[in-house]
PDB file of C-alpha atoms in Angstrom:
ATOM      1  CA  MET A   5     147.523  82.326  88.526  1.00  0.00           C
ATOM      2  CA  LEU A   6     148.338  80.252  91.598  1.00  0.00           C
ATOM      3  CA  LYS A   7     145.855  77.537  92.553  1.00  0.00           C
ATOM      4  CA  THR A   8     145.029  75.934  95.875  1.00  0.00           C
ATOM      5  CA  ILE A   9     142.729  73.347  97.387  1.00  0.00           C
ATOM      6  CA  ILE A  10     141.088  73.987 100.733  1.00  0.00           C
ATOM      7  CA  ILE A  11     141.045  70.949 103.027  1.00  0.00           C
ATOM      8  CA  GLY A  12     138.525  71.543 105.801  1.00  0.00           C
ATOM      9  CA  ALA A  13     135.401  73.634 105.219  1.00  0.00           C
ATOM     10  CA  GLY A  14     134.749  74.700 108.805  1.00  0.00           C
ATOM     11  CA  GLY A  15     134.248  78.222 110.093  1.00  0.00           C
ATOM     12  CA  ILE A  16     137.787  79.475 109.524  1.00  0.00           C
ATOM     13  CA  ALA A  17     137.763  78.380 105.870  1.00  0.00           C
ATOM     14  CA  GLY A  18     135.591  81.351 104.892  1.00  0.00           C
ATOM     15  CA  GLN A  19     138.227  83.804 106.122  1.00  0.00           C
ATOM     16  CA  HIS A  20     140.890  82.135 104.016  1.00  0.00           C
ATOM     17  CA  CYS A  21     138.622  81.961 100.970  1.00  0.00           C
ATOM     18  CA  GLU A  22     137.903  85.694 101.232  1.00  0.00           C
ATOM     19  CA  ALA A  23     141.626  86.438 101.455  1.00  0.00           C
ATOM     20  CA  LEU A  24     142.481  84.200  98.500  1.00  0.00           C
ATOM     21  CA  LYS A  25     139.740  85.784  96.410  1.00  0.00           C
ATOM     22  CA  LYS A  26     141.203  89.258  97.053  1.00  0.00           C
ATOM     23  CA  LEU A  27     144.698  87.998  96.208  1.00  0.00           C
ATOM     24  CA  GLY A  28     143.593  86.486  92.912  1.00  0.00           C
ATOM     25  CA  VAL A  29     144.458  82.929  93.952  1.00  0.00           C
ATOM     26  CA  SER A  30     142.202  80.348  92.329  1.00  0.00           C
ATOM     27  CA  ILE A  31     140.377  78.058  94.757  1.00  0.00           C
ATOM     28  CA  ALA A  32     140.437  74.958  92.570  1.00  0.00           C
ATOM     29  CA  GLY A  33     138.488  72.826  95.011  1.00  0.00           C
ATOM     30  CA  ILE A  34     137.242  72.406  98.572  1.00  0.00           C
ATOM     31  CA  TYR A  35     137.424  69.106 100.431  1.00  0.00           C
ATOM     32  CA  ASP A  36     135.719  68.146 103.680  1.00  0.00           C
ATOM     33  CA  ILE A  37     134.650  64.850 105.226  1.00  0.00           C
ATOM     34  CA  ASN A  38     131.193  66.428 105.168  1.00  0.00           C
ATOM     35  CA  TYR A  39     130.559  66.705 101.424  1.00  0.00           C
ATOM     36  CA  GLU A  40     127.530  68.960 101.859  1.00  0.00           C
ATOM     37  CA  ARG A  41     129.562  71.456 103.857  1.00  0.00           C
ATOM     38  CA  ALA A  42     132.262  71.455 101.188  1.00  0.00           C
ATOM     39  CA  SER A  43     129.633  71.951  98.488  1.00  0.00           C
ATOM     40  CA  ALA A  44     128.069  74.932 100.260  1.00  0.00           C
ATOM     41  CA  LEU A  45     131.405  76.715 100.624  1.00  0.00           C
ATOM     42  CA  ALA A  46     132.444  75.813  97.076  1.00  0.00           C
ATOM     43  CA  GLU A  47     129.259  77.292  95.652  1.00  0.00           C
ATOM     44  CA  LYS A  48     129.857  80.549  97.505  1.00  0.00           C
ATOM     45  CA  TYR A  49     133.360  80.912  96.047  1.00  0.00           C
ATOM     46  CA  GLU A  50     132.648  79.545  92.564  1.00  0.00           C
ATOM     47  CA  SER A  51     134.717  76.451  93.202  1.00  0.00           C
ATOM     48  CA  MET A  52     133.848  72.757  93.397  1.00  0.00           C
ATOM     49  CA  ALA A  53     133.527  70.178  96.137  1.00  0.00           C
ATOM     50  CA  VAL A  54     136.356  67.662  95.781  1.00  0.00           C
ATOM     51  CA  GLU A  55     135.784  63.923  96.059  1.00  0.00           C
ATOM     52  CA  ASN A  56     139.088  62.544  94.714  1.00  0.00           C
ATOM     53  CA  LEU A  57     141.473  64.662  96.762  1.00  0.00           C
ATOM     54  CA  GLU A  58     144.668  62.895  95.704  1.00  0.00           C
ATOM     55  CA  GLU A  59     143.925  63.381  92.007  1.00  0.00           C
ATOM     56  CA  GLU A  60     142.886  67.033  92.297  1.00  0.00           C
ATOM     57  CA  THR A  61     145.970  67.870  94.370  1.00  0.00           C
ATOM     58  CA  ASN A  62     148.136  67.123  91.336  1.00  0.00           C
ATOM     59  CA  HIS A  63     146.762  70.193  89.554  1.00  0.00           C
ATOM     60  CA  VAL A  64     147.417  72.932  92.119  1.00  0.00           C
ATOM     61  CA  ASP A  65     150.405  74.851  93.501  1.00  0.00           C
ATOM     62  CA  MET A  66     149.566  74.733  97.191  1.00  0.00           C
ATOM     63  CA  ILE A  67     147.221  73.299  99.806  1.00  0.00           C
ATOM     64  CA  HIS A  68     145.396  74.966 102.688  1.00  0.00           C
ATOM     65  CA  ILE A  69     145.019  72.492 105.573  1.00  0.00           C
ATOM     66  CA  LEU A  70     142.284  73.828 107.859  1.00  0.00           C
ATOM     67  CA  THR A  71     141.177  70.609 109.571  1.00  0.00           C
ATOM     68  CA  PRO A  72     141.116  69.941 113.323  1.00  0.00           C
ATOM     69  CA  PRO A  73     144.761  69.587 114.412  1.00  0.00           C
ATOM     70  CA  SER A  74     144.513  65.910 115.343  1.00  0.00           C
ATOM     71  CA  LYS A  75     143.771  64.879 111.731  1.00  0.00           C
ATOM     72  CA  ARG A  76     146.546  66.189 109.480  1.00  0.00           C
ATOM     73  CA  ILE A  77     149.434  63.792 108.933  1.00  0.00           C
ATOM     74  CA  GLU A  78     148.002  62.065 105.863  1.00  0.00           C
ATOM     75  CA  TYR A  79     147.053  65.384 104.246  1.00  0.00           C
ATOM     76  CA  VAL A  80     150.558  66.748 104.854  1.00  0.00           C
ATOM     77  CA  LYS A  81     152.182  63.638 103.389  1.00  0.00           C
ATOM     78  CA  MET A  82     149.886  63.678 100.358  1.00  0.00           C
ATOM     79  CA  ALA A  83     150.662  67.335  99.600  1.00  0.00           C
ATOM     80  CA  ALA A  84     154.394  67.019 100.298  1.00  0.00           C
ATOM     81  CA  ASP A  85     154.729  63.905  98.122  1.00  0.00           C
ATOM     82  CA  ARG A  86     153.391  65.974  95.229  1.00  0.00           C
ATOM     83  CA  GLY A  87     155.658  68.937  95.953  1.00  0.00           C
ATOM     84  CA  LYS A  88     152.793  71.222  96.978  1.00  0.00           C
ATOM     85  CA  HIS A  89     153.397  74.050  99.434  1.00  0.00           C
ATOM     86  CA  ILE A  90     151.232  74.060 102.556  1.00  0.00           C
ATOM     87  CA  LEU A  91     149.536  76.756 104.604  1.00  0.00           C
ATOM     88  CA  MET A  92     148.280  75.085 107.782  1.00  0.00           C
ATOM     89  CA  GLU A  93     146.014  76.464 110.483  1.00  0.00           C
ATOM     90  CA  LYS A  94     147.260  76.569 114.031  1.00  0.00           C
ATOM     91  CA  PRO A  95     147.914  74.629 116.183  1.00  0.00           C
ATOM     92  CA  VAL A  96     150.174  72.308 114.220  1.00  0.00           C
ATOM     93  CA  ALA A  97     148.889  69.187 116.015  1.00  0.00           C
ATOM     94  CA  VAL A  98     147.643  67.912 119.353  1.00  0.00           C
ATOM     95  CA  SER A  99     150.546  65.545 120.002  1.00  0.00           C
ATOM     96  CA  LEU A 100     154.233  66.394 119.711  1.00  0.00           C
ATOM     97  CA  GLU A 101     154.787  63.054 118.007  1.00  0.00           C
ATOM     98  CA  ASP A 102     152.473  64.078 115.142  1.00  0.00           C
ATOM     99  CA  ALA A 103     154.117  67.500 114.915  1.00  0.00           C
ATOM    100  CA  LYS A 104     157.606  66.002 114.653  1.00  0.00           C
ATOM    101  CA  ILE A 105     156.527  63.471 112.020  1.00  0.00           C
ATOM    102  CA  MET A 106     155.086  66.247 109.829  1.00  0.00           C
ATOM    103  CA  GLU A 107     158.056  68.560 110.453  1.00  0.00           C
ATOM    104  CA  GLU A 108     160.546  65.900 109.361  1.00  0.00           C
ATOM    105  CA  TYR A 109     158.481  64.930 106.316  1.00  0.00           C
ATOM    106  CA  ILE A 110     158.258  68.531 105.124  1.00  0.00           C
ATOM    107  CA  ARG A 111     161.997  68.982 105.633  1.00  0.00           C
ATOM    108  CA  GLU A 112     162.736  65.881 103.556  1.00  0.00           C
ATOM    109  CA  LYS A 113     160.456  66.996 100.719  1.00  0.00           C
ATOM    110  CA  ASN A 114     161.872  70.548 100.761  1.00  0.00           C
ATOM    111  CA  ILE A 115     158.548  72.370 100.444  1.00  0.00           C
ATOM    112  CA  LEU A 116     157.293  75.516 102.139  1.00  0.00           C
ATOM    113  CA  CYS A 117     154.941  75.021 105.063  1.00  0.00           C
ATOM    114  CA  MET A 118     153.656  78.093 106.865  1.00  0.00           C
ATOM    115  CA  MET A 119     151.652  78.015 110.079  1.00  0.00           C
ATOM    116  CA  ALA A 120     148.727  80.435 110.007  1.00  0.00           C
ATOM    117  CA  PHE A 121     149.540  82.413 113.149  1.00  0.00           C
ATOM    118  CA  THR A 122     147.346  85.307 112.117  1.00  0.00           C
ATOM    119  CA  GLN A 123     148.184  87.442 115.182  1.00  0.00           C
ATOM    120  CA  ARG A 124     151.556  88.264 113.588  1.00  0.00           C
ATOM    121  CA  PHE A 125     149.787  89.934 110.680  1.00  0.00           C
ATOM    122  CA  ARG A 126     147.288  92.103 112.572  1.00  0.00           C
ATOM    123  CA  LYS A 127     147.574  95.873 112.960  1.00  0.00           C
ATOM    124  CA  GLY A 128     148.257  95.842 116.684  1.00  0.00           C
ATOM    125  CA  TYR A 129     151.131  93.386 116.435  1.00  0.00           C
ATOM    126  CA  LYS A 130     152.736  95.453 113.684  1.00  0.00           C
ATOM    127  CA  ILE A 131     152.600  98.548 115.903  1.00  0.00           C
ATOM    128  CA  ILE A 132     154.402  96.746 118.734  1.00  0.00           C
ATOM    129  CA  LYS A 133     156.968  95.200 116.394  1.00  0.00           C
ATOM    130  CA  LYS A 134     157.742  98.557 114.755  1.00  0.00           C
ATOM    131  CA  LEU A 135     158.295 100.267 118.103  1.00  0.00           C
ATOM    132  CA  MET A 136     160.582  97.437 119.161  1.00  0.00           C
ATOM    133  CA  ASP A 137     162.550  97.500 115.908  1.00  0.00           C
ATOM    134  CA  GLU A 138     163.011 101.257 116.281  1.00  0.00           C
ATOM    135  CA  GLY A 139     164.461 100.738 119.765  1.00  0.00           C
ATOM    136  CA  LYS A 140     161.747 102.809 121.455  1.00  0.00           C
ATOM    137  CA  ILE A 141     160.774 100.052 123.893  1.00  0.00           C
ATOM    138  CA  GLY A 142     164.346  99.212 124.849  1.00  0.00           C
ATOM    139  CA  ASP A 143     165.067  95.740 126.147  1.00  0.00           C
ATOM    140  CA  ILE A 144     162.001  93.659 126.941  1.00  0.00           C
ATOM    141  CA  VAL A 145     161.360  93.077 130.636  1.00  0.00           C
ATOM    142  CA  GLN A 146     157.927  91.465 130.428  1.00  0.00           C
ATOM    143  CA  ALA A 147     155.466  90.410 127.701  1.00  0.00           C
ATOM    144  CA  PHE A 148     151.936  89.276 128.454  1.00  0.00           C
ATOM    145  CA  CYS A 149     148.507  88.340 127.088  1.00  0.00           C
ATOM    146  CA  PHE A 150     145.216  88.504 128.983  1.00  0.00           C
ATOM    147  CA  ARG A 151     141.989  87.704 127.151  1.00  0.00           C
ATOM    148  CA  VAL A 152     138.657  86.359 128.361  1.00  0.00           C
ATOM    149  CA  GLY A 153     135.144  85.975 126.978  1.00  0.00           C
ATOM    150  CA  LEU A 154     132.669  83.523 125.557  1.00  0.00           C
ATOM    151  CA  GLY A 155     133.868  80.372 123.829  1.00  0.00           C
ATOM    152  CA  PRO A 156     133.203  76.664 123.351  1.00  0.00           C
ATOM    153  CA  GLY A 157     131.812  75.081 126.499  1.00  0.00           C
ATOM    154  CA  PHE A 158     130.774  78.445 127.952  1.00  0.00           C
ATOM    155  CA  THR A 159     127.505  77.099 129.349  1.00  0.00           C
ATOM    156  CA  GLY A 160     129.194  74.039 130.800  1.00  0.00           C
ATOM    157  CA  THR A 161     127.651  71.786 128.162  1.00  0.00           C
ATOM    158  CA  LEU A 162     128.834  70.419 124.844  1.00  0.00           C
ATOM    159  CA  GLU A 163     128.233  72.569 121.802  1.00  0.00           C
ATOM    160  CA  GLU A 164     128.463  71.946 118.078  1.00  0.00           C
ATOM    161  CA  SER A 165     132.197  72.500 117.687  1.00  0.00           C
ATOM    162  CA  TRP A 166     135.040  70.173 116.803  1.00  0.00           C
ATOM    163  CA  ARG A 167     136.801  71.498 119.895  1.00  0.00           C
ATOM    164  CA  THR A 168     134.267  69.757 122.139  1.00  0.00           C
ATOM    165  CA  ASP A 169     133.859  66.674 119.975  1.00  0.00           C
ATOM    166  CA  ALA A 170     135.365  63.659 121.743  1.00  0.00           C
ATOM    167  CA  LYS A 171     136.911  62.502 118.417  1.00  0.00           C
ATOM    168  CA  TYR A 172     138.930  65.715 118.017  1.00  0.00           C
ATOM    169  CA  VAL A 173     138.993  67.239 121.498  1.00  0.00           C
ATOM    170  CA  CYS A 174     141.519  69.998 121.846  1.00  0.00           C
ATOM    171  CA  GLY A 175     141.354  72.339 124.809  1.00  0.00           C
ATOM    172  CA  MET A 176     142.260  75.972 125.133  1.00  0.00           C
ATOM    173  CA  ALA A 177     145.890  75.393 126.179  1.00  0.00           C
ATOM    174  CA  ILE A 178     146.667  73.782 122.812  1.00  0.00           C
ATOM    175  CA  GLU A 179     144.139  75.239 120.386  1.00  0.00           C
ATOM    176  CA  SER A 180     143.620  78.861 121.346  1.00  0.00           C
ATOM    177  CA  LEU A 181     146.760  79.624 123.361  1.00  0.00           C
ATOM    178  CA  SER A 182     148.821  78.806 120.277  1.00  0.00           C
ATOM    179  CA  HIS A 183     147.954  82.362 119.161  1.00  0.00           C
ATOM    180  CA  ASP A 184     149.236  83.916 122.389  1.00  0.00           C
ATOM    181  CA  ILE A 185     152.343  81.744 122.623  1.00  0.00           C
ATOM    182  CA  ASP A 186     153.431  82.581 119.089  1.00  0.00           C
ATOM    183  CA  PHE A 187     152.590  86.261 119.622  1.00  0.00           C
ATOM    184  CA  LEU A 188     154.876  86.406 122.660  1.00  0.00           C
ATOM    185  CA  GLN A 189     157.676  84.196 121.318  1.00  0.00           C
ATOM    186  CA  SER A 190     157.897  86.131 118.070  1.00  0.00           C
ATOM    187  CA  LEU A 191     158.374  89.337 120.074  1.00  0.00           C
ATOM    188  CA  ALA A 192     160.329  88.261 123.161  1.00  0.00           C
ATOM    189  CA  GLY A 193     162.173  85.139 121.989  1.00  0.00           C
ATOM    190  CA  ASP A 194     161.889  81.435 122.742  1.00  0.00           C
ATOM    191  CA  ILE A 195     160.033  80.399 125.870  1.00  0.00           C
ATOM    192  CA  THR A 196     162.380  78.255 127.954  1.00  0.00           C
ATOM    193  CA  GLY A 197     160.449  77.970 131.215  1.00  0.00           C
ATOM    194  CA  VAL A 198     156.759  77.248 131.705  1.00  0.00           C
ATOM    195  CA  SER A 199     154.432  76.678 134.630  1.00  0.00           C
ATOM    196  CA  GLY A 200     150.710  76.410 134.069  1.00  0.00           C
ATOM    197  CA  GLN A 201     147.310  75.734 135.568  1.00  0.00           C
ATOM    198  CA  VAL A 202     144.241  74.740 133.558  1.00  0.00           C
ATOM    199  CA  LYS A 203     140.600  74.087 134.388  1.00  0.00           C
ATOM    200  CA  GLY A 204     137.655  72.781 132.410  1.00  0.00           C
ATOM    201  CA  THR A 205     133.974  73.385 133.126  1.00  0.00           C
ATOM    202  CA  VAL A 206     132.403  70.759 130.831  1.00  0.00           C
ATOM    203  CA  LYS A 207     131.893  67.871 133.255  1.00  0.00           C
ATOM    204  CA  SER A 208     131.132  65.343 130.525  1.00  0.00           C
ATOM    205  CA  LEU A 209     134.453  66.118 128.807  1.00  0.00           C
ATOM    206  CA  PRO A 210     137.072  66.498 131.559  1.00  0.00           C
ATOM    207  CA  GLU A 211     139.966  66.538 129.086  1.00  0.00           C
ATOM    208  CA  PHE A 212     138.630  69.794 127.594  1.00  0.00           C
ATOM    209  CA  ASP A 213     140.264  72.768 129.338  1.00  0.00           C
ATOM    210  CA  ASN A 214     138.702  76.190 128.780  1.00  0.00           C
ATOM    211  CA  ASN A 215     140.560  78.277 131.386  1.00  0.00           C
ATOM    212  CA  VAL A 216     144.337  78.675 131.473  1.00  0.00           C
ATOM    213  CA  ASN A 217     146.936  80.578 133.468  1.00  0.00           C
ATOM    214  CA  ALA A 218     150.620  80.297 132.586  1.00  0.00           C
ATOM    215  CA  VAL A 219     153.826  81.904 133.853  1.00  0.00           C
ATOM    216  CA  LEU A 220     156.620  82.106 131.290  1.00  0.00           C
ATOM    217  CA  GLN A 221     160.382  82.586 131.191  1.00  0.00           C
ATOM    218  CA  PHE A 222     162.027  83.649 127.932  1.00  0.00           C
ATOM    219  CA  ALA A 223     165.506  82.706 126.735  1.00  0.00           C
ATOM    220  CA  GLY A 224     166.963  86.133 127.513  1.00  0.00           C
ATOM    221  CA  GLY A 225     165.636  86.189 131.085  1.00  0.00           C
ATOM    222  CA  GLU A 226     162.460  88.139 130.280  1.00  0.00           C
ATOM    223  CA  VAL A 227     159.279  87.089 132.080  1.00  0.00           C
ATOM    224  CA  GLY A 228     155.758  86.715 130.769  1.00  0.00           C
ATOM    225  CA  SER A 229     152.264  85.466 131.438  1.00  0.00           C
ATOM    226  CA  ILE A 230     149.137  84.275 129.677  1.00  0.00           C
ATOM    227  CA  THR A 231     145.645  84.318 131.157  1.00  0.00           C
ATOM    228  CA  ALA A 232     142.790  83.093 128.996  1.00  0.00           C
ATOM    229  CA  SER A 233     139.199  81.994 129.497  1.00  0.00           C
ATOM    230  CA  TRP A 234     136.352  80.805 127.316  1.00  0.00           C
ATOM    231  CA  THR A 235     133.912  81.020 130.261  1.00  0.00           C
ATOM    232  CA  SER A 236     134.083  84.670 131.293  1.00  0.00           C
ATOM    233  CA  HIS A 237     130.778  86.521 131.373  1.00  0.00           C
ATOM    234  CA  ILE A 238     132.714  89.729 130.761  1.00  0.00           C
ATOM    235  CA  PRO A 239     134.684  89.920 127.489  1.00  0.00           C
ATOM    236  CA  TYR A 240     137.989  91.793 127.637  1.00  0.00           C
ATOM    237  CA  ASN A 241     141.563  91.586 126.408  1.00  0.00           C
ATOM    238  CA  ILE A 242     144.835  93.366 126.939  1.00  0.00           C
ATOM    239  CA  LYS A 243     148.285  92.342 125.748  1.00  0.00           C
ATOM    240  CA  GLY A 244     151.576  94.105 125.521  1.00  0.00           C
ATOM    241  CA  VAL A 245     155.265  94.559 126.114  1.00  0.00           C
ATOM    242  CA  ILE A 246     156.982  96.310 129.012  1.00  0.00           C
ATOM    243  CA  GLY A 247     160.497  97.452 128.173  1.00  0.00           C
ATOM    244  CA  THR A 248     163.386  99.302 129.793  1.00  0.00           C
ATOM    245  CA  LYS A 249     162.564 102.489 127.858  1.00  0.00           C
ATOM    246  CA  GLY A 250     158.850 102.282 127.155  1.00  0.00           C
ATOM    247  CA  SER A 251     155.714 100.168 127.137  1.00  0.00           C
ATOM    248  CA  VAL A 252     152.936  99.450 124.662  1.00  0.00           C
ATOM    249  CA  PHE A 253     149.578  97.769 125.320  1.00  0.00           C
ATOM    250  CA  LEU A 254     146.729  96.704 123.026  1.00  0.00           C
ATOM    251  CA  GLN A 255     143.282  96.751 124.636  1.00  0.00           C
ATOM    252  CA  GLY A 256     139.736  95.836 123.653  1.00  0.00           C
ATOM    253  CA  ASN A 257     136.335  95.006 125.118  1.00  0.00           C
ATOM    254  CA  ASP A 258     136.223  91.613 123.447  1.00  0.00           C
ATOM    255  CA  ILE A 259     138.177  88.379 123.689  1.00  0.00           C
ATOM    256  CA  TRP A 260     140.079  89.198 120.463  1.00  0.00           C
ATOM    257  CA  ASP A 261     139.443  92.718 119.144  1.00  0.00           C
ATOM    258  CA  SER A 262     141.906  95.538 119.871  1.00  0.00           C
ATOM    259  CA  THR A 263     140.285  98.965 119.768  1.00  0.00           C
ATOM    260  CA  LYS A 264     142.882 100.987 121.658  1.00  0.00           C
ATOM    261  CA  VAL A 265     146.692 101.215 121.683  1.00  0.00           C
ATOM    262  CA  ILE A 266     148.296 102.660 124.822  1.00  0.00           C
ATOM    263  CA  THR A 267     151.911 103.757 124.639  1.00  0.00           C
ATOM    264  CA  LYS A 268     154.450 105.396 126.923  1.00  0.00           C
ATOM    265  CA  LEU A 269     157.718 106.117 125.156  1.00  0.00           C
ATOM    266  CA  PRO A 270     160.847 107.944 126.358  1.00  0.00           C
ATOM    267  CA  GLU A 271     160.123 111.172 124.492  1.00  0.00           C
ATOM    268  CA  ASN A 272     156.337 111.279 125.056  1.00  0.00           C
ATOM    269  CA  GLU A 273     153.651 111.369 127.702  1.00  0.00           C
ATOM    270  CA  GLN A 274     151.377 108.336 127.878  1.00  0.00           C
ATOM    271  CA  THR A 275     149.015 108.301 124.913  1.00  0.00           C
ATOM    272  CA  GLU A 276     145.847 106.388 124.067  1.00  0.00           C
ATOM    273  CA  GLU A 277     144.767 106.122 120.442  1.00  0.00           C
ATOM    274  CA  LYS A 278     141.899 104.361 118.740  1.00  0.00           C
ATOM    275  CA  LEU A 279     142.817 101.173 116.914  1.00  0.00           C
ATOM    276  CA  ASP A 280     140.668  99.399 114.357  1.00  0.00           C
ATOM    277  CA  ASP A 281     142.030  95.881 114.772  1.00  0.00           C
ATOM    278  CA  ILE A 282     138.969  93.645 114.540  1.00  0.00           C
ATOM    279  CA  PHE A 283     139.775  89.941 114.481  1.00  0.00           C
ATOM    280  CA  GLN A 284     136.892  88.807 112.271  1.00  0.00           C
ATOM    281  CA  ALA A 285     137.433  91.645 109.786  1.00  0.00           C
ATOM    282  CA  GLY A 286     139.910  89.361 108.098  1.00  0.00           C
ATOM    283  CA  ASP A 287     142.889  91.725 107.749  1.00  0.00           C
ATOM    284  CA  GLY A 288     145.177  89.229 109.449  1.00  0.00           C
ATOM    285  CA  TYR A 289     144.012  86.392 107.220  1.00  0.00           C
ATOM    286  CA  TYR A 290     144.564  88.493 104.120  1.00  0.00           C
ATOM    287  CA  GLU A 291     148.047  89.553 105.206  1.00  0.00           C
ATOM    288  CA  GLU A 292     149.168  86.039 106.143  1.00  0.00           C
ATOM    289  CA  ASN A 293     147.924  84.589 102.851  1.00  0.00           C
ATOM    290  CA  LYS A 294     149.594  87.449 100.999  1.00  0.00           C
ATOM    291  CA  CYS A 295     152.852  86.659 102.785  1.00  0.00           C
ATOM    292  CA  PHE A 296     152.559  82.954 101.939  1.00  0.00           C
ATOM    293  CA  VAL A 297     151.893  83.680  98.258  1.00  0.00           C
ATOM    294  CA  GLU A 298     154.892  86.022  98.111  1.00  0.00           C
ATOM    295  CA  CYS A 299     157.113  83.378  99.713  1.00  0.00           C
ATOM    296  CA  ILE A 300     156.041  80.872  97.060  1.00  0.00           C
ATOM    297  CA  LYS A 301     156.712  83.336  94.251  1.00  0.00           C
ATOM    298  CA  THR A 302     160.088  84.524  95.555  1.00  0.00           C
ATOM    299  CA  GLY A 303     161.316  81.313  97.189  1.00  0.00           C
ATOM    300  CA  ARG A 304     162.048  83.023 100.493  1.00  0.00           C
ATOM    301  CA  GLU A 305     161.504  81.323 103.830  1.00  0.00           C
ATOM    302  CA  VAL A 306     158.142  81.641 105.543  1.00  0.00           C
ATOM    303  CA  PRO A 307     158.145  83.617 108.819  1.00  0.00           C
ATOM    304  CA  SER A 308     156.270  80.959 110.817  1.00  0.00           C
ATOM    305  CA  SER A 309     157.439  77.533 109.680  1.00  0.00           C
ATOM    306  CA  ILE A 310     156.194  74.186 110.916  1.00  0.00           C
ATOM    307  CA  SER A 311     159.200  74.203 113.276  1.00  0.00           C
ATOM    308  CA  VAL A 312     157.761  77.344 114.866  1.00  0.00           C
ATOM    309  CA  GLY A 313     154.432  75.531 115.179  1.00  0.00           C
ATOM    310  CA  ARG A 314     156.142  72.611 116.906  1.00  0.00           C
ATOM    311  CA  LYS A 315     157.868  74.949 119.393  1.00  0.00           C
ATOM    312  CA  VAL A 316     154.528  76.569 120.199  1.00  0.00           C
ATOM    313  CA  LEU A 317     152.967  73.153 120.797  1.00  0.00           C
ATOM    314  CA  GLU A 318     155.846  72.240 123.121  1.00  0.00           C
ATOM    315  CA  VAL A 319     154.892  75.212 125.314  1.00  0.00           C
ATOM    316  CA  SER A 320     151.209  74.221 125.290  1.00  0.00           C
ATOM    317  CA  ARG A 321     152.083  70.645 126.237  1.00  0.00           C
ATOM    318  CA  LYS A 322     154.293  71.948 129.063  1.00  0.00           C
ATOM    319  CA  ILE A 323     151.407  74.040 130.395  1.00  0.00           C
ATOM    320  CA  LEU A 324     149.258  70.915 130.504  1.00  0.00           C
ATOM    321  CA  GLU A 325     152.053  68.798 131.978  1.00  0.00           C
ATOM    322  CA  THR A 326     152.836  71.210 134.818  1.00  0.00           C
ATOM    323  CA  SER A 327     149.136  71.529 135.620  1.00  0.00           C
ATOM    324  CA  GLY A 328     148.761  67.772 135.936  1.00  0.00           C
ATOM    325  CA  LYS A 329     146.881  67.350 132.632  1.00  0.00           C
ATOM    326  CA  ASN A 330     148.308  65.410 129.724  1.00  0.00           C
ATOM    327  CA  ILE A 331     145.726  64.685 127.037  1.00  0.00           C
TER     328      ILE A 331
END
């Protein structure tokens, strides 16, 4: 039985713990700078709160790093020095310097490190990817993501979230858009041109952006866009691919959930079908953890390496740079 230690017992940790439980992976320990928080999660999953992280890491096969992205280098080095594989939540880091340091360290130690870009493992993404692989979309012309709704800083004031904590601050362009950037790049290819605009509404934390618009150019000449907001009173999302032969959109009345797939293919009229792709249901977290476990067992490369995470961060940083922000 494979064993892991969870580093970071925040909200997302529960999704990973549920997935690991279903996969039969032993959660040997949970570590958090807040020991009480680690203890509460450990009790729920019949694990233990870890105090001596370096010692306990010696006894597992892998590490889940689920901390805020600005606080990861030492955890990555500790795991890599012990030859432990790493599943790390997105985004990889806040600064490109940190991302490159971790990327090089992992390469030197020759371990697997998979970024948890859960959008790749959701039902809607798999539908789009299958249609593309079957040639039914043709060549991509445009790929886009539009999603808005409630999020950190919605009321214009600070809330209890690491995202709006001055020690860890990480705005939407880096933290949340990492999902959209990876979604689009994994379908349409590397993003080679970026122009962005960002805006924050929390006056006491001007470096925190919670509204983003970006125009994208892909390596093959395809165009794209991302629009995202954590301050919209109306929740809604739509994302998709427009091709030379057909188009496919995912739509939902929430910032993340997709409840409808709309397709127009060469041989068919436009169709709309119900889709049960609920973000918090955990299917994506289960599938990504399953993929990571299989990569460890078989030795094959992970689909979203730390290098992929660094490329995604480069796009986020470019959005900020072109908008005049550079946290």
